[in-house]
Amino acid sequence: MNKVYLVGFMGSGKSAIGKRLSTLLDIPFYDMDAEIVTRTGMTIPQIFETYGEPKFREMETEFLREFPDEFCIIATGGGVAMRAENREIMRQTGLVFYLNSTFRDIWRRVSTDTNRPIVQRSSRGDLEALFLKRKPLYLQSAHIRVETTNRSLNDITQYIGFQVLRLKNG
Ligand code: S3P
């Protein structure tokens, strides 16, 4: 295994933890959304609006298929673990950590975000239904489930860092 993937719903802390983990382990950090934004020169809402969600999902899979083999951290987008092919690529090329949060925490973090088209088009109830629907697939994709409720970003980062070193060297 070479890559460290962080999966979980929007607002579960994938990017914030990924950046800290990258500093802790001294390996590069990639944010899938940011990489897709750089490649296309468009924002995520613009990509959804111009090409539609299915095309965005294709871009995510292409990113996973093509990404070079290196020891690094990848914060995935919240929808990445929904595709069987994506789950398979991640599990075969790295260690997958699922950041488990409560919907309450997630809603507090994302409800006013205008850069997330799925939040923009959903009511609180819609988003909670999506969260519940996705959860089993995050669990299916992950090697390790990480609880985030009432834990600091640093605490979570230390825990994942420890597990990465343990599993990589052991
Ligand atoms: C999405 C999550 C977003 C981004 C896009 C779609 C989703 O990533 O990929 O807005 O379907 O859950 P984050 O989880 O980083 O917000």
PDB file of N, CA and C in Angstrom, residues 15 42 50-51 66-67 71 78 84 94 123 146 152 158 169:
ATOM      1  N   SER A  15     -10.183  17.316   4.273  1.00  0.00           N
ATOM      2  CA  SER A  15      -9.102  18.214   3.824  1.00  0.00           C
ATOM      3  C   SER A  15      -8.294  18.736   5.004  1.00  0.00           C
ATOM      4  N   MET A  42     -12.102  25.272 -13.720  1.00  0.00           N
ATOM      5  CA  MET A  42     -13.481  25.644 -13.349  1.00  0.00           C
ATOM      6  C   MET A  42     -13.717  25.319 -11.879  1.00  0.00           C
ATOM      7  N   THR A  50     -22.098  23.130 -15.922  1.00  0.00           N
ATOM      8  CA  THR A  50     -21.757  23.066 -17.345  1.00  0.00           C
ATOM      9  C   THR A  50     -21.836  21.640 -17.893  1.00  0.00           C
ATOM     10  N   TYR A  51     -21.255  20.700 -17.168  1.00  0.00           N
ATOM     11  CA  TYR A  51     -21.163  19.331 -17.693  1.00  0.00           C
ATOM     12  C   TYR A  51     -22.130  18.352 -17.034  1.00  0.00           C
ATOM     13  N   GLU A  66      -5.640   7.367 -12.838  1.00  0.00           N
ATOM     14  CA  GLU A  66      -4.390   7.874 -13.418  1.00  0.00           C
ATOM     15  C   GLU A  66      -3.371   8.340 -12.410  1.00  0.00           C
ATOM     16  N   PHE A  67      -3.763   8.443 -11.145  1.00  0.00           N
ATOM     17  CA  PHE A  67      -2.858   9.084 -10.200  1.00  0.00           C
ATOM     18  C   PHE A  67      -1.608   8.237  -9.984  1.00  0.00           C
ATOM     19  N   PHE A  71       3.753   7.577  -2.208  1.00  0.00           N
ATOM     20  CA  PHE A  71       3.302   7.591  -0.811  1.00  0.00           C
ATOM     21  C   PHE A  71       2.795   9.005  -0.531  1.00  0.00           C
ATOM     22  N   GLY A  78     -16.702  13.845  -1.278  1.00  0.00           N
ATOM     23  CA  GLY A  78     -17.679  13.081  -0.500  1.00  0.00           C
ATOM     24  C   GLY A  78     -18.452  12.023  -1.278  1.00  0.00           C
ATOM     25  N   ALA A  84     -18.396   1.553  -7.228  1.00  0.00           N
ATOM     26  CA  ALA A  84     -17.667   0.315  -6.921  1.00  0.00           C
ATOM     27  C   ALA A  84     -16.235   0.374  -7.461  1.00  0.00           C
ATOM     28  N   GLY A  94      -4.077   1.562  -1.700  1.00  0.00           N
ATOM     29  CA  GLY A  94      -3.747   2.262  -0.464  1.00  0.00           C
ATOM     30  C   GLY A  94      -4.535   1.805   0.736  1.00  0.00           C
ATOM     31  N   SER A 123     -32.453  20.162   0.843  1.00  0.00           N
ATOM     32  CA  SER A 123     -32.945  20.621   2.148  1.00  0.00           C
ATOM     33  C   SER A 123     -32.151  19.847   3.209  1.00  0.00           C
ATOM     34  N   VAL A 146     -12.728   5.928  11.564  1.00  0.00           N
ATOM     35  CA  VAL A 146     -12.189   6.862  12.551  1.00  0.00           C
ATOM     36  C   VAL A 146     -13.320   7.714  13.106  1.00  0.00           C
ATOM     37  N   SER A 152     -10.364  16.446  18.686  1.00  0.00           N
ATOM     38  CA  SER A 152      -9.742  17.577  17.983  1.00  0.00           C
ATOM     39  C   SER A 152      -9.108  17.082  16.680  1.00  0.00           C
ATOM     40  N   GLN A 158      -3.164  12.467  14.744  1.00  0.00           N
ATOM     41  CA  GLN A 158      -2.181  11.614  15.439  1.00  0.00           C
ATOM     42  C   GLN A 158      -2.585  10.142  15.328  1.00  0.00           C
ATOM     43  N   ASN A 169       4.682  -0.282   8.054  1.00  0.00           N
ATOM     44  CA  ASN A 169       5.936  -0.946   8.425  1.00  0.00           C
ATOM     45  C   ASN A 169       5.718  -2.389   8.905  1.00  0.00           C
TER      46      ASN A 169
END
